[in-house]
């Protein structure tokens, strides 16, 4: 048993649940599934029933204990209940039950599964009918047809068909069925063709697809939008009648198609543009909404690429030219405008007739290209203006006359319909009188003079009529020209030809004079007229007039020449090269003159061709004699020019230009060579085209021009140097002037480089003198200021060693000895530097030096070391040279000292007696090293100092002559490294050099190259 408190709580819960169930408006029965051991449901037991369910079921059973079980069986709930419990999902079910009174009641049942069974919710048709009635009332009042279907499924859950569960009256009308057909027949039974859309319906129900489509319903002959949506375990369909809109759209499309066709067949550009406005409502552009084919072609794009685009995209200049503002005015004012406008922007150039009509918030634009019409109009207007101006201001008398005919159509007179002021003045009539009176009455001589007949002839034949006659009224001549305008009108023009008539008489006299002159001249003169084909192309020239000289040249008579063509008279005209010149003069009007050689007669002719009217005049002059003379002169001039051009000195021949007082004012170029042409920038081809002062005006300013005049006037040649600067020429020139006829020959040698070289030499000499002075100062410092401290160091060293030597240990005495040794080396180095520096300043090389005596003196000085080394010194025959004895002594003493110093030490392997030889030989300048300047100008002697000492590698042959360069250590071979540098400097001071050849272990040979010619010159000078 349950505790009292628990039992009490359970009782309370059951009471509450019962109270809640009984308060529900629908019946509720809880069925428990009773299963066997194998889990198969054997029975459904009602375990709970609410008050509403008891009330509903009481009408069907008198047994209160068995009502729920009986209802379960009668309603056929076994299969739906098992399905709901098995799937765990709600199930809907409808059941019709018959009461004892034979009344049928429809029950809407909902089966909700729980753990041990199901809960059944019961609503009678009466309960749901109220809801359905409200829904059906709403559906019947909607303008759309409505049908709802429930899926009929098989045991496997697949949809087999659809049952109608709800509809309205419009659905019956549209589907053309009765309520019984809808309620009793399934969808595929009633409409078998619907099976074609079974898969679409399934997707709507199971996958909740949304299907909307436009359908033409044949039964109603109307268009509907059919919308299908999922609804419970089925779907509903709405039929929305769109027939009116559909047909209106189709009609609109047809109208648009017709409108587009009309627009496309129009000969105008037509478009509709809609306004585009900013936030303030101002129109900022127009959007194309409709265009015709002409507009598409004008813009160059199809309609779909234009519609929806801004006007300024295709016509960006429309605002600048003012057209956009006019369109805005049409839209804003609502008034149409038609106007002509010149569009000359955005690649367009033409006149357009534009019509803009407002429509909605835009305008219809229609325009035509009237450029041609406008051009014609402007042309006509200009022609009319021109005609009026001609008529008003023409000095000629102009009259337009209309024929006056009798009853038979014959012309009996003429009357003026247009007359200008000149014609009124000529006839002496007023304008009203002239335009209202026949000509025969205004001019009584019109018919007797035959003018009426001539006018009639012009009207009948269309051929113009011309006549000239004296007119006493103006005491002169008139020319009348009459031409037909149309079948009833002609124009007559009277021109005063008095002056031309007088000129004609004068011309005739001139013609006679010209014939006399032409026949008297020695030149062959012929006047030709052109011979043209039908297209106007020149074929030949025909003789119009010629003179006696020309006849003599062609050897023909006058009647055999005049009227004949040029190629008939001279068949080879096209071959000799003059034909093209004749054509050129004829076509261009530019005269031509050329000298031409005729081989068949060995003669030269000066041919002049000029245009005269429509023809050409050709003049021939025999210039054979003068041509041959000129050729001879030209040959001589060519030879002279060749000679002059071969000369590098600028040369020019001038002729004096004198004024009326015979004073020379300038000189004219007659001849010049190429050197002069380049110097003064005056081309040879223009030699005689300019004067001296035109080319070089500074000649007068610098006074050179006066010298030229002086040479011409006095005949005395002159030569002088003068600085000249003018027009790119600058420098010193050596002028040579010689008179030639009434002119002079000028030769101007450019001395600028020489002057600059002399000036540079003077500068170098000055610099050398300053350098020598500096070296002398250095020598003084080296010989005095630098050596004095060294002497004191040595003296103090001697004092320390002699007086304090006993107080010093061996190391201290050694330091003093080293100090004195270093001071001695320093003193020797300073002396050597002083000697080297003096070589640059001691340039006195005019002494006669006997090298044999010099070498003997050196040998005596070196006798001690020679004996110490046991050396053998051999001196050969040496020349006497011009030079500085002191420097040459230093040269050879350094070379001999070097040979003795670097002999092989006694007691060492390969040691032998030192052998030193001094020899000399005369050599050619070609054997002298190339670095010696001016070696070709003198004779040379080569003095060799050879030894068999230790030698050195030949690669150091240049290094040994450099300052302070040593190939051995100071401890091994003492010295300052300046001896060989001094030797080479001495040789260079004497115009030569020193070279060396050496090989390790095989001795060294120094060769001194000195110019021997210096000695010869010195000796000759001494003898003198």
PDB file of C-alpha atoms in Angstrom, residues 877-971:
ATOM      1  CA  UNK A 877     138.467  55.135 -75.475  1.00  0.00           C
ATOM      2  CA  UNK A 878     135.813  57.672 -74.594  1.00  0.00           C
ATOM      3  CA  UNK A 879     134.591  60.714 -76.567  1.00  0.00           C
ATOM      4  CA  UNK A 880     134.641  64.397 -75.666  1.00  0.00           C
ATOM      5  CA  UNK A 881     131.155  65.837 -75.246  1.00  0.00           C
ATOM      6  CA  UNK A 882     129.441  69.117 -74.441  1.00  0.00           C
ATOM      7  CA  UNK A 883     128.002  69.006 -70.958  1.00  0.00           C
ATOM      8  CA  UNK A 884     128.270  69.748 -67.260  1.00  0.00           C
ATOM      9  CA  UNK A 885     131.477  68.139 -65.923  1.00  0.00           C
ATOM     10  CA  UNK A 886     130.255  68.023 -62.310  1.00  0.00           C
ATOM     11  CA  UNK A 887     127.017  66.257 -63.229  1.00  0.00           C
ATOM     12  CA  UNK A 888     128.746  63.795 -65.565  1.00  0.00           C
ATOM     13  CA  UNK A 889     131.269  63.033 -62.791  1.00  0.00           C
ATOM     14  CA  UNK A 890     128.351  62.228 -60.445  1.00  0.00           C
ATOM     15  CA  UNK A 891     126.792  59.996 -63.137  1.00  0.00           C
ATOM     16  CA  UNK A 892     129.818  57.796 -63.803  1.00  0.00           C
ATOM     17  CA  UNK A 893     131.087  57.823 -60.189  1.00  0.00           C
ATOM     18  CA  UNK A 894     127.679  56.487 -59.053  1.00  0.00           C
ATOM     19  CA  UNK A 895     127.732  53.771 -61.742  1.00  0.00           C
ATOM     20  CA  UNK A 896     131.309  52.650 -60.867  1.00  0.00           C
ATOM     21  CA  UNK A 897     130.598  52.795 -57.102  1.00  0.00           C
ATOM     22  CA  UNK A 898     127.497  50.691 -57.728  1.00  0.00           C
ATOM     23  CA  UNK A 899     129.570  48.094 -59.661  1.00  0.00           C
ATOM     24  CA  UNK A 900     132.129  47.861 -56.861  1.00  0.00           C
ATOM     25  CA  UNK A 901     129.482  47.711 -54.122  1.00  0.00           C
ATOM     26  CA  UNK A 902     127.547  44.831 -55.671  1.00  0.00           C
ATOM     27  CA  UNK A 903     130.543  42.635 -56.570  1.00  0.00           C
ATOM     28  CA  UNK A 904     130.515  39.038 -55.342  1.00  0.00           C
ATOM     29  CA  UNK A 905     131.928  38.937 -51.772  1.00  0.00           C
ATOM     30  CA  UNK A 906     135.180  36.991 -51.340  1.00  0.00           C
ATOM     31  CA  UNK A 907     134.763  33.699 -49.563  1.00  0.00           C
ATOM     32  CA  UNK A 908     131.222  33.118 -50.867  1.00  0.00           C
ATOM     33  CA  UNK A 909     130.371  30.360 -53.341  1.00  0.00           C
ATOM     34  CA  UNK A 910     131.062  31.481 -56.933  1.00  0.00           C
ATOM     35  CA  UNK A 911     133.176  34.434 -55.753  1.00  0.00           C
ATOM     36  CA  UNK A 912     135.604  35.784 -58.319  1.00  0.00           C
ATOM     37  CA  UNK A 913     137.680  38.898 -58.921  1.00  0.00           C
ATOM     38  CA  UNK A 914     135.451  41.900 -59.681  1.00  0.00           C
ATOM     39  CA  UNK A 915     135.905  42.998 -63.301  1.00  0.00           C
ATOM     40  CA  UNK A 916     134.497  46.367 -64.404  1.00  0.00           C
ATOM     41  CA  UNK A 917     134.785  47.762 -67.937  1.00  0.00           C
ATOM     42  CA  UNK A 918     133.823  51.132 -69.421  1.00  0.00           C
ATOM     43  CA  UNK A 919     133.418  51.266 -73.226  1.00  0.00           C
ATOM     44  CA  UNK A 920     131.875  53.641 -75.781  1.00  0.00           C
ATOM     45  CA  UNK A 921     130.517  53.354 -79.331  1.00  0.00           C
ATOM     46  CA  UNK A 922     128.714  55.603 -81.807  1.00  0.00           C
ATOM     47  CA  UNK A 923     125.174  54.477 -82.567  1.00  0.00           C
ATOM     48  CA  UNK A 924     122.255  55.439 -84.836  1.00  0.00           C
ATOM     49  CA  UNK A 925     119.285  57.313 -83.392  1.00  0.00           C
ATOM     50  CA  UNK A 926     117.194  54.199 -84.031  1.00  0.00           C
ATOM     51  CA  UNK A 927     119.145  52.357 -81.302  1.00  0.00           C
ATOM     52  CA  UNK A 928     118.289  55.045 -78.750  1.00  0.00           C
ATOM     53  CA  UNK A 929     115.311  54.252 -76.458  1.00  0.00           C
ATOM     54  CA  UNK A 930     112.051  55.648 -77.866  1.00  0.00           C
ATOM     55  CA  UNK A 931     111.265  57.668 -74.757  1.00  0.00           C
ATOM     56  CA  UNK A 932     114.161  60.033 -75.496  1.00  0.00           C
ATOM     57  CA  UNK A 933     112.740  63.198 -77.181  1.00  0.00           C
ATOM     58  CA  UNK A 934     114.081  64.488 -80.542  1.00  0.00           C
ATOM     59  CA  UNK A 935     116.365  61.485 -80.935  1.00  0.00           C
ATOM     60  CA  UNK A 936     116.289  61.790 -84.730  1.00  0.00           C
ATOM     61  CA  UNK A 937     117.963  65.209 -84.833  1.00  0.00           C
ATOM     62  CA  UNK A 938     121.483  64.348 -83.454  1.00  0.00           C
ATOM     63  CA  UNK A 939     124.203  61.689 -83.475  1.00  0.00           C
ATOM     64  CA  UNK A 940     124.556  59.467 -80.435  1.00  0.00           C
ATOM     65  CA  UNK A 941     127.146  57.689 -78.319  1.00  0.00           C
ATOM     66  CA  UNK A 942     126.411  54.747 -76.027  1.00  0.00           C
ATOM     67  CA  UNK A 943     128.757  54.351 -72.987  1.00  0.00           C
ATOM     68  CA  UNK A 944     128.487  50.977 -71.236  1.00  0.00           C
ATOM     69  CA  UNK A 945     129.589  50.239 -67.621  1.00  0.00           C
ATOM     70  CA  UNK A 946     129.641  46.432 -67.236  1.00  0.00           C
ATOM     71  CA  UNK A 947     130.499  44.276 -64.215  1.00  0.00           C
ATOM     72  CA  UNK A 948     130.427  40.630 -63.224  1.00  0.00           C
ATOM     73  CA  UNK A 949     128.760  41.250 -59.859  1.00  0.00           C
ATOM     74  CA  UNK A 950     125.769  39.685 -58.189  1.00  0.00           C
ATOM     75  CA  UNK A 951     123.293  41.121 -60.712  1.00  0.00           C
ATOM     76  CA  UNK A 952     119.476  41.171 -60.262  1.00  0.00           C
ATOM     77  CA  UNK A 953     116.284  40.087 -61.951  1.00  0.00           C
ATOM     78  CA  UNK A 954     115.547  42.060 -65.137  1.00  0.00           C
ATOM     79  CA  UNK A 955     111.990  42.724 -63.967  1.00  0.00           C
ATOM     80  CA  UNK A 956     113.444  45.328 -61.557  1.00  0.00           C
ATOM     81  CA  UNK A 957     115.163  47.273 -64.367  1.00  0.00           C
ATOM     82  CA  UNK A 958     112.863  50.314 -63.952  1.00  0.00           C
ATOM     83  CA  UNK A 959     112.552  50.085 -60.197  1.00  0.00           C
ATOM     84  CA  UNK A 960     116.319  50.528 -59.533  1.00  0.00           C
ATOM     85  CA  UNK A 961     116.133  54.077 -60.978  1.00  0.00           C
ATOM     86  CA  UNK A 962     113.362  55.210 -58.650  1.00  0.00           C
ATOM     87  CA  UNK A 963     114.076  57.355 -55.572  1.00  0.00           C
ATOM     88  CA  UNK A 964     114.940  55.431 -52.405  1.00  0.00           C
ATOM     89  CA  UNK A 965     114.428  52.062 -54.116  1.00  0.00           C
ATOM     90  CA  UNK A 966     116.702  49.282 -52.804  1.00  0.00           C
ATOM     91  CA  UNK A 967     116.810  45.648 -53.849  1.00  0.00           C
ATOM     92  CA  UNK A 968     118.930  44.621 -50.791  1.00  0.00           C
ATOM     93  CA  UNK A 969     118.925  45.388 -47.064  1.00  0.00           C
ATOM     94  CA  UNK A 970     120.942  48.291 -45.610  1.00  0.00           C
ATOM     95  CA  UNK A 971     122.985  45.948 -43.406  1.00  0.00           C
TER      96      UNK A 971
END
